[in-house]
């Protein structure tokens, strides 16, 4: 199959409805980006039944054939990377530059390639001369995938790539805030896949609910808030659906007293402010030892103040707006309440009234109580609370106090000391001297109420297969 290179207008022409639909507005300017189809549960039924029909022949292909499809899809994404990045920037708000829109499109290609490369062989569980038992992973059937608005393209690939690789067909439901990005990405990927194995149905939460109750969906991959994850557990119970739940996080970072504040400030900053703080596994609460507290605060202010925020298509900017008004209001309310409680604002905290777009300034809040809502709630925006601590035990207790546990980080000049602290933190991933660095080869998933099931690597493939023992 040849690989076409589409312009952004050609992508929009391919995905917009011929009539009707809903205007999608650029969160940085309010300008219309395009029109999204508003699909119904009848459209969902049609997609599921088509995916069901196509599944057996897809499952009958080899791993090598399916990997080839993913590799071709990666090439197609790359051939369209600039148009996809521009559409993503305009719809989601994230700048083209920095670890943002181009980075996200690049990650889509990397994850497709990596997922094509993993080797999942049957395992010999017992072979003692009397009993032989082998563990195989068969296709599950039709996989539903529901996604959020913060990394809409990359998370779609995290869901669809392992599902397809394992011989399943897929029906996706993008966030109602960022449907165009996902529709355009799937249009490009589908140019390299057999017909009907990958569907996308753009609609609201009713479509998500219908997917989670549907008897013909064998597994649901969900990435989004913990509240919605709990609703999906309940609504999928009657069909005993397999679930992978990547839910909300409120990641702690613990800075030990031996760090060089200036040396870690840049990595601390991006750990917290990547995608303008709208990242599941971003650093959302920073615990800093008394000995280095002022130095870390000063170094962070210096880095943060130098990072330009603005309209995503301007190449100078590396931070963008909040994606939507509801998220802007959450961040503003949390920072206002922190200010009222007497916490000290080091930077930001004061959005410009009347400004176009949902821009909230980069905000650092020091001398804040650990019980403050800006610490205990997932702010999901550019506002980082910095909590002071005196003993490592106290820092670990504060880090573990919440019901969520997606990621965490420990910052130290001494790896052994950092590893000892990491082992005591209740989180699915603990990074040392970095935060949020996901890798397609390394399993990723939440502890506690941040969800269950692993994504990425061979472990991620297993979650998209039905384990079956053959024993004789
Ligand atoms: P959300 O839960 O509001 O929505 C996510 C998706 O679920 C949307 O597509 C929405 O339409 C759909 N939905 C809503 N109600 C539903 C229901 N009852 N049944 C089925 N589907 C339903 O989340 P969001 O605001 O889009 O995303 C932000 C949240 O996602 C944050 O909490 C963030 O931490 C989390 N997140 C987690 C990860 C991870 O890997 N753990 C990654 C990205 C985002």
Coordinates of C-alpha atoms and ligand atoms in Angstrom, one line a residue:
X1 CA 0.0 0.0 0.0
X2 CA 1.4 3.4 -0.9
X3 CA 1.7 6.0 1.8
X4 CA -0.1 9.2 1.1
X5 CA 0.9 12.5 2.6
X6 CA -2.2 14.6 3.5
X7 CA -2.5 18.3 4.1
X8 CA -4.3 19.4 7.2
X9 CA -7.2 20.4 5.0
X10 CA -7.3 17.0 3.4
X11 CA -7.4 15.4 6.8
X12 CA -10.2 17.6 7.9
X13 CA -12.1 17.0 4.7
X14 CA -11.8 13.2 5.3
X15 CA -13.1 13.3 8.9
X16 CA -15.6 16.1 9.0
X17 CA -19.3 15.2 8.5
X18 CA -20.8 16.4 5.2
X19 CA -23.7 18.0 7.2
X20 CA -24.2 18.7 10.9
X21 CA -21.7 18.0 13.5
X22 CA -20.2 20.2 16.2
X23 CA -17.7 23.0 16.0
X24 CA -14.4 22.3 17.8
X25 CA -12.7 25.5 19.0
X26 CA -9.0 26.2 19.5
X27 CA -8.5 26.6 23.3
X28 CA -5.8 29.1 22.6
X29 CA -7.8 31.5 20.4
X30 CA -11.4 30.4 20.3
X31 CA -11.1 30.0 16.5
X32 CA -13.0 27.1 14.8
X33 CA -10.6 24.2 14.2
X34 CA -13.1 22.0 12.4
X35 CA -16.4 20.2 12.8
X36 CA -16.6 16.9 14.6
X37 CA -19.2 14.3 13.8
X38 CA -21.7 13.6 16.6
X39 CA -22.1 9.9 16.2
X40 CA -24.9 7.9 17.8
X41 CA -25.3 4.6 19.5
X42 CA -26.6 3.2 16.2
X43 CA -23.2 4.2 14.7
X44 CA -21.5 2.4 17.6
X45 CA -23.6 -0.8 16.9
X46 CA -22.6 -0.7 13.3
X47 CA -18.9 -0.3 14.2
X48 CA -19.0 -3.1 16.7
X49 CA -20.8 -5.5 14.4
X50 CA -18.3 -4.7 11.6
X51 CA -15.4 -5.2 13.9
X52 CA -16.8 -8.5 15.0
X53 CA -17.2 -9.7 11.5
X54 CA -13.6 -8.7 10.6
X55 CA -12.1 -10.2 13.7
X56 CA -11.7 -13.9 12.7
X57 CA -9.8 -13.2 9.5
X58 CA -7.6 -10.7 11.3
X59 CA -6.9 -13.2 14.1
X60 CA -6.0 -15.8 11.5
X61 CA -3.1 -13.7 10.2
X62 CA 0.4 -14.2 11.8
X63 CA 2.1 -12.0 14.3
X64 CA 4.6 -11.1 11.5
X65 CA 1.8 -9.9 9.2
X66 CA 0.1 -7.9 12.0
X67 CA 3.5 -6.4 12.9
X68 CA 4.1 -5.4 9.3
X69 CA 0.8 -3.5 9.4
X70 CA 1.8 -1.7 12.5
X71 CA 5.2 -0.8 10.9
X72 CA 3.5 0.5 7.8
X73 CA 1.1 2.5 10.0
X74 CA 4.1 4.0 11.8
X75 CA 5.6 5.1 8.4
X76 CA 2.2 6.7 7.5
X77 CA 2.1 8.6 10.7
X78 CA 5.6 9.9 10.1
X79 CA 4.8 10.9 6.5
X80 CA 1.9 12.9 7.9
X81 CA 3.6 14.1 11.1
X82 CA 3.5 17.9 10.4
X83 CA -0.2 18.0 9.5
X84 CA -1.1 15.8 12.4
X85 CA 1.0 17.9 14.8
X86 CA -0.6 21.1 13.6
X87 CA -4.2 19.7 14.0
X88 CA -3.3 18.4 17.5
X89 CA -1.8 21.7 18.5
X90 CA -4.9 23.6 17.3
X91 CA -7.4 21.3 18.9
X92 CA -5.6 20.3 22.1
X93 CA -3.7 23.6 22.6
X94 CA -0.3 22.1 23.1
X95 CA 2.5 23.9 21.3
X96 CA 4.1 22.3 18.2
X97 CA 7.5 22.8 19.9
X98 CA 8.9 21.4 23.1
X99 CA 7.7 18.0 24.5
X100 CA 4.3 18.7 22.9
X101 CA 2.6 18.2 19.6
X102 CA 5.5 17.0 17.4
X103 CA 6.8 15.0 20.3
X104 CA 3.4 13.3 20.7
X105 CA 3.1 12.4 17.0
X106 CA 6.7 11.1 17.1
X107 CA 5.7 9.0 20.1
X108 CA 2.8 7.5 18.1
X109 CA 5.2 6.2 15.5
X110 CA 7.7 5.0 18.1
X111 CA 5.0 3.1 20.0
X112 CA 3.6 1.5 16.8
X113 CA 7.1 0.3 15.9
X114 CA 8.0 -0.9 19.4
X115 CA 4.7 -2.8 19.7
X116 CA 5.4 -4.5 16.3
X117 CA 8.8 -5.7 17.6
X118 CA 7.9 -7.5 20.9
X119 CA 8.1 -11.3 20.9
X120 CA 5.4 -13.1 22.8
X121 CA 6.0 -16.8 22.8
X122 CA 3.9 -19.6 24.5
X123 CA 5.4 -20.4 27.9
X124 CA 6.1 -23.9 29.1
X125 CA 4.7 -23.8 32.6
X126 CA 5.2 -27.4 33.5
X127 CA 7.1 -30.1 31.6
X128 CA 8.3 -32.8 34.0
X129 CA 7.9 -35.9 31.9
X130 CA 4.4 -36.6 33.3
X131 CA 2.6 -33.3 32.9
X132 CA 3.0 -30.8 30.2
X133 CA 1.2 -27.4 30.5
X134 CA 1.7 -24.5 28.0
X135 CA 0.4 -21.0 28.4
X136 CA -0.8 -19.3 25.2
X137 CA -2.3 -15.9 24.5
X138 CA -5.2 -16.0 22.1
X139 CA -7.0 -13.0 20.7
X140 CA -9.8 -11.7 22.9
X141 CA -12.2 -10.6 20.2
X142 CA -13.3 -7.0 19.9
X143 CA -11.6 -4.4 22.1
X144 CA -13.2 -1.1 23.1
X145 CA -10.9 1.8 23.8
X146 CA -12.0 5.1 25.5
X147 CA -9.5 7.9 25.8
X148 CA -8.9 11.3 27.4
X149 CA -8.1 14.8 25.9
X150 CA -4.6 15.4 27.3
X151 CA -2.5 13.1 25.0
X152 CA -5.3 12.1 22.6
X153 CA -3.2 10.7 19.8
X154 CA -0.5 9.0 21.8
X155 CA -2.9 7.3 24.2
X156 CA -5.0 6.1 21.3
X157 CA -1.9 4.3 20.0
X158 CA -1.1 2.9 23.4
X159 CA -4.5 1.3 23.2
X160 CA -4.9 0.2 19.6
X161 CA -1.4 -1.0 18.8
X162 CA -1.2 -3.9 21.3
X163 CA -4.9 -4.8 20.7
X164 CA -4.3 -5.1 16.9
X165 CA -1.0 -6.9 17.3
X166 CA -2.7 -9.6 19.4
X167 CA -5.3 -10.3 16.7
X168 CA -8.2 -8.3 18.1
X169 CA -10.2 -5.7 16.2
X170 CA -10.8 -2.3 17.9
X171 CA -13.6 0.3 18.4
X172 CA -12.3 3.6 19.8
X173 CA -14.2 6.4 21.5
X174 CA -12.1 9.6 21.7
X175 CA -12.7 12.3 24.2
X176 CA -15.5 14.7 23.2
X177 CA -12.9 17.5 23.7
X178 CA -10.3 16.2 21.1
X179 CA -12.2 14.0 18.5
X180 CA -10.5 15.6 15.4
X181 CA -7.0 14.6 16.5
X182 CA -8.0 11.0 17.0
X183 CA -10.2 10.8 13.9
X184 CA -7.3 12.2 11.8
X185 CA -4.8 9.8 13.3
X186 CA -7.0 6.8 12.7
X187 CA -7.6 8.0 9.1
X188 CA -3.9 7.9 8.5
X189 CA -3.3 4.6 10.3
X190 CA -6.3 2.9 8.6
X191 CA -4.7 3.8 5.2
X192 CA -2.3 0.9 6.0
X193 CA -4.7 -1.6 7.6
X194 CA -7.2 -4.1 6.2
X195 CA -10.7 -2.7 6.2
X196 CA -12.9 -2.8 9.3
X197 CA -10.4 -3.9 11.9
X198 CA -10.0 -0.4 13.4
X199 CA -13.1 1.8 14.0
X200 CA -13.6 5.2 15.7
X201 CA -16.9 6.5 16.9
X202 CA -16.9 10.1 17.9
X203 CA -19.4 10.9 20.6
X204 CA -20.1 11.8 24.2
X205 CA -20.1 9.8 27.4
X206 CA -23.2 8.0 26.2
X207 CA -21.1 6.2 23.6
X208 CA -18.5 5.4 26.3
X209 CA -21.3 4.0 28.5
X210 CA -22.7 2.0 25.7
X211 CA -19.2 0.5 24.9
X212 CA -18.8 -0.4 28.6
X213 CA -22.1 -2.3 28.7
X214 CA -22.0 -3.9 25.3
X215 CA -22.1 -7.7 25.2
X216 CA -20.0 -7.9 22.1
X217 CA -17.1 -5.9 23.5
X218 CA -14.7 -8.4 25.1
X219 CA -12.2 -6.0 26.7
X220 CA -12.2 -2.3 27.5
X221 CA -9.1 -0.2 27.6
X222 CA -9.9 3.0 29.5
X223 CA -7.7 6.0 30.2
X224 CA -9.2 8.8 32.0
X225 CA -10.3 10.0 35.5
X226 CA -10.7 7.7 38.5
X227 CA -14.3 8.7 38.8
X228 CA -15.1 7.5 35.3
X229 CA -13.0 4.4 35.8
X230 CA -15.2 3.4 38.8
X231 CA -18.3 4.0 36.7
X232 CA -16.9 1.7 34.0
X233 CA -16.1 -1.1 36.5
X234 CA -19.7 -1.0 37.6
X235 CA -21.3 -0.8 34.1
X236 CA -19.0 -3.6 32.7
X237 CA -19.8 -6.0 35.6
X238 CA -22.8 -7.7 33.9
X239 CA -20.6 -8.8 30.9
X240 CA -17.5 -9.6 33.1
X241 CA -15.5 -7.5 30.6
X242 CA -11.7 -7.6 30.9
X243 CA -10.5 -4.1 31.8
X244 CA -7.3 -2.1 31.7
X245 CA -7.8 1.0 33.7
X246 CA -5.2 3.9 33.5
X247 CA -6.7 6.4 35.8
X248 CA -5.9 9.6 37.5
X249 CA -2.7 10.3 39.5
X250 CA -1.4 12.8 41.9
X251 CA 2.3 11.9 41.7
X252 CA 4.7 12.9 44.5
X253 CA 8.3 13.8 44.0
X254 CA 10.7 13.6 47.0
X255 CA 13.8 15.7 46.8
X256 CA 16.4 14.4 49.2
X257 CA 18.8 16.8 51.0
X258 CA 21.8 15.9 48.9
X259 CA 20.6 17.3 45.6
X260 CA 22.2 20.2 43.7
X261 CA 19.1 22.3 43.2
X262 CA 20.3 24.0 40.0
X263 CA 21.3 20.7 38.5
X264 CA 17.8 19.1 38.9
X265 CA 15.6 22.2 38.4
X266 CA 15.1 21.7 34.6
X267 CA 14.1 18.1 35.0
X268 CA 11.9 18.8 37.9
X269 CA 10.2 21.5 35.9
X270 CA 9.4 19.3 32.9
X271 CA 8.4 16.5 35.2
X272 CA 5.6 18.8 36.5
X273 CA 4.8 21.0 33.6
X274 CA 5.0 18.7 30.6
X275 CA 1.9 19.4 28.4
X276 CA 1.3 22.4 30.7
X277 CA 0.7 20.0 33.7
X278 CA -2.1 18.1 31.9
X279 CA -0.4 14.8 32.1
X280 CA -1.5 11.7 34.1
X281 CA 2.0 10.8 35.4
X282 CA 3.2 14.4 35.9
X283 CA 4.8 15.5 39.2
X284 CA 1.9 17.1 41.0
X285 CA 3.2 17.4 44.6
X286 CA 6.8 18.2 45.3
X287 CA 8.3 17.4 48.8
X288 CA 11.6 19.1 49.4
X289 CA 13.9 18.7 52.4
X290 CA 14.4 21.7 54.6
X291 CA 18.2 21.9 53.8
X292 CA 17.6 22.5 50.1
X293 CA 14.0 23.9 50.2
X294 CA 14.9 27.6 49.4
X295 CA 17.5 26.6 46.8
X296 CA 15.1 24.3 45.0
X297 CA 12.3 26.9 45.1
X298 CA 14.7 29.6 43.7
X299 CA 16.1 27.3 40.9
X300 CA 12.5 26.2 39.9
X301 CA 11.4 29.8 39.7
X302 CA 14.3 30.7 37.5
X303 CA 13.6 27.8 35.1
X304 CA 9.8 28.3 35.1
X305 CA 10.0 32.0 34.5
X306 CA 12.0 31.4 31.3
X307 CA 9.5 29.0 29.6
X308 CA 7.3 30.9 27.1
X309 CA 3.6 30.1 27.2
X310 CA 1.2 31.0 24.3
X311 CA -0.5 30.0 21.1
X312 CA 0.8 26.6 20.1
X313 CA 1.5 27.3 16.4
X314 CA 4.1 30.0 17.5
X315 CA 7.4 28.1 17.5
X316 CA 8.7 30.1 20.5
X317 CA 6.2 28.6 22.9
X318 CA 6.7 25.5 25.0
X319 CA 3.6 25.8 27.2
X320 CA 0.0 26.3 26.1
X321 CA -3.5 26.9 27.4
X322 CA -5.6 24.5 29.5
X323 CA -7.5 22.4 27.0
X324 CA -11.0 23.5 28.2
X325 CA -12.8 25.9 30.5
X326 CA -13.8 23.3 33.1
X327 CA -10.1 22.5 33.6
X328 CA -9.1 26.2 33.7
X329 CA -11.7 26.7 36.5
X330 CA -10.4 23.7 38.5
X331 CA -6.8 25.0 38.4
X332 CA -7.9 28.6 39.2
X333 CA -10.1 27.5 42.2
X334 CA -7.4 25.3 43.7
X335 CA -4.7 28.1 43.4
X336 CA -7.1 30.7 44.8
X337 CA -7.9 28.5 47.8
X338 CA -4.2 27.9 48.4
X339 CA -3.6 31.6 48.4
X340 CA -6.4 32.2 50.8
X341 CA -4.9 29.6 53.1
X342 CA -1.7 31.6 53.4
X343 CA 0.5 29.6 51.1
X344 CA 3.2 31.7 49.4
X345 CA 2.9 32.1 45.6
X346 CA 6.5 32.2 44.1
X347 CA 5.4 32.6 40.5
X348 CA 2.1 33.0 38.6
X349 CA -1.2 32.5 40.3
X350 CA -2.8 35.4 38.7
X351 CA -4.4 34.8 35.2
X352 CA -4.8 37.8 33.0
X353 CA -8.5 38.8 33.1
X354 CA -10.2 38.9 29.7
X355 CA -7.3 37.3 27.8
X356 CA -8.4 35.1 24.8
X357 CA -7.8 31.4 25.4
X358 CA -7.7 29.3 28.6
X359 CA -4.2 30.4 29.6
X360 CA -3.3 29.9 33.3
X361 CA 0.2 31.2 34.1
X362 CA 2.9 28.9 35.3
X363 CA 2.5 28.8 39.0
X364 CA 4.7 27.7 41.9
X365 CA 3.2 27.6 45.4
X366 CA 5.5 27.3 48.5
X367 CA 5.0 26.9 52.2
X368 CA 1.7 25.0 51.6
X369 CA 0.1 22.6 54.0
X370 CA 0.1 19.0 52.9
X371 CA -3.7 18.9 53.6
X372 CA -4.4 21.8 51.2
X373 CA -6.6 20.9 48.2
X374 CA -3.9 22.0 45.8
X375 CA -1.8 19.1 47.2
X376 CA -4.5 16.5 47.7
X377 CA -6.5 17.0 44.5
X378 CA -5.2 16.3 41.0
X379 CA -4.8 19.8 39.7
X380 CA -4.1 18.7 36.1
X381 CA -2.7 22.1 35.1
X382 CA 0.4 24.4 35.5
X383 CA 0.4 24.8 39.3
X384 CA 2.9 23.0 41.5
X385 CA 2.7 22.9 45.3
X386 CA 6.0 22.6 47.0
X387 CA 5.8 21.1 50.5
X388 CA 8.6 21.3 53.1
X389 CA 9.7 18.3 55.0
X390 CA 12.4 17.5 57.7
X391 CA 12.6 13.7 57.8
X392 CA 12.5 11.2 55.0
X393 CA 10.0 9.1 56.9
X394 CA 7.7 12.1 57.0
X395 CA 8.1 12.7 53.3
X396 CA 7.3 9.1 52.5
X397 CA 4.2 9.1 54.7
X398 CA 2.9 12.3 53.0
X399 CA 3.7 10.8 49.5
X400 CA 1.7 7.6 50.4
X401 CA -1.2 9.3 52.1
X402 CA -3.5 9.6 49.0
X403 CA -5.7 6.9 47.5
X404 CA -4.0 7.2 44.1
X405 CA -0.5 5.9 43.1
X406 CA 0.3 6.2 39.4
X407 CA 3.9 7.5 39.4
X408 CA 6.4 9.1 41.8
X409 CA 10.0 10.2 41.8
X410 CA 13.0 10.4 44.1
X411 CA 15.7 13.0 43.5
X412 CA 19.2 12.4 45.0
X413 CA 22.9 12.4 44.2
X414 CA 23.1 8.9 45.7
X415 CA 21.3 6.1 43.7
X416 CA 21.3 3.6 46.6
X417 CA 19.7 6.1 48.9
X418 CA 17.1 7.0 46.2
X419 CA 16.4 3.3 45.6
X420 CA 15.8 2.7 49.3
X421 CA 13.2 5.5 49.3
X422 CA 11.7 4.3 46.0
X423 CA 11.0 0.9 47.5
X424 CA 8.8 2.4 50.2
X425 CA 6.6 4.5 47.8
X426 CA 3.1 3.2 46.8
X427 CA 3.1 3.9 43.1
X428 CA 3.1 1.9 39.8
X429 CA 6.4 3.5 38.7
X430 CA 9.0 5.3 40.7
X431 CA 11.5 7.3 38.7
X432 CA 14.9 8.3 40.0
X433 CA 16.1 11.8 39.1
X434 CA 13.4 12.1 36.4
X435 CA 9.7 12.0 36.3
X436 CA 7.1 10.7 33.8
X437 CA 9.6 9.2 31.4
X438 CA 7.4 6.5 29.8
X439 CA 9.0 4.0 27.4
X440 CA 7.3 1.6 25.1
X441 CA 9.5 -1.3 26.3
X442 CA 8.8 -0.7 30.0
X443 CA 5.5 -1.8 31.6
X444 CA 3.4 1.1 32.9
X445 CA 0.3 1.0 35.2
X446 CA -1.1 2.4 38.3
X447 CA -1.2 1.3 41.9
X448 CA -4.1 1.9 44.3
X449 CA -7.0 3.9 42.7
X450 CA -4.8 4.9 39.7
X451 CA -6.1 1.7 38.0
X452 CA -5.0 -1.8 37.2
X453 CA -3.5 -3.7 34.2
X454 CA -0.2 -2.9 32.6
X455 CA 0.5 -1.3 29.3
X456 CA 3.6 -1.4 27.1
X457 CA 6.2 -4.1 26.4
X458 CA 5.5 -7.9 26.4
X459 CA 3.5 -7.5 29.6
X460 CA 1.2 -5.0 27.8
X461 CA 0.7 -7.5 24.9
X462 CA -0.4 -10.2 27.4
X463 CA -3.2 -7.9 28.6
X464 CA -4.7 -7.9 25.2
X465 CA -4.7 -11.7 24.9
X466 CA -6.9 -14.3 26.5
X467 CA -4.6 -16.6 28.5
X468 CA -5.2 -20.3 27.6
X469 CA -3.5 -23.3 29.1
X470 CA -3.0 -26.3 26.8
X471 CA -2.2 -29.3 29.1
X472 CA -1.6 -33.0 28.3
Ligands
LIG1 P1 -12.7 11.6 31.9 O1 -12.8 10.4 32.8 O2 -13.6 12.7 32.2 O3 -13.1 11.1 30.4 C1 -12.3 10.1 29.7 C2 -13.2 9.5 28.7 O4 -14.2 8.8 29.3 C3 -13.8 10.5 27.7 O5 -13.7 9.9 26.4 C4 -15.3 10.5 28.2 O6 -16.2 10.8 27.1 C5 -15.5 9.1 28.6 N1 -16.5 8.9 29.6 C6 -17.1 9.8 30.5 N2 -18.0 9.2 31.3 C7 -18.1 7.9 30.9 C8 -18.8 6.7 31.3 N3 -19.7 6.8 32.3 N4 -18.6 5.6 30.7 C9 -17.7 5.4 29.7 N5 -16.9 6.5 29.3 C10 -17.1 7.7 29.8 O7 -11.2 12.0 31.9 P2 -10.5 13.3 31.1 O8 -10.9 14.5 31.9 O9 -10.7 13.2 29.7 O10 -8.9 13.0 31.3 C11 -8.2 13.4 32.4 C12 -8.0 12.3 33.5 O11 -7.4 11.2 32.8 C13 -7.0 12.7 34.6 O12 -7.5 12.2 35.8 C14 -5.8 12.0 34.2 O13 -4.9 11.7 35.3 C15 -6.3 10.7 33.6 N6 -5.3 10.1 32.7 C16 -4.7 8.9 33.1 C17 -3.7 8.4 32.3 C18 -3.0 7.1 32.7 O14 -2.3 6.5 31.9 N7 -3.2 6.6 33.9 C19 -3.3 9.0 31.1 C20 -4.0 10.2 30.7 C21 -5.0 10.7 31.5

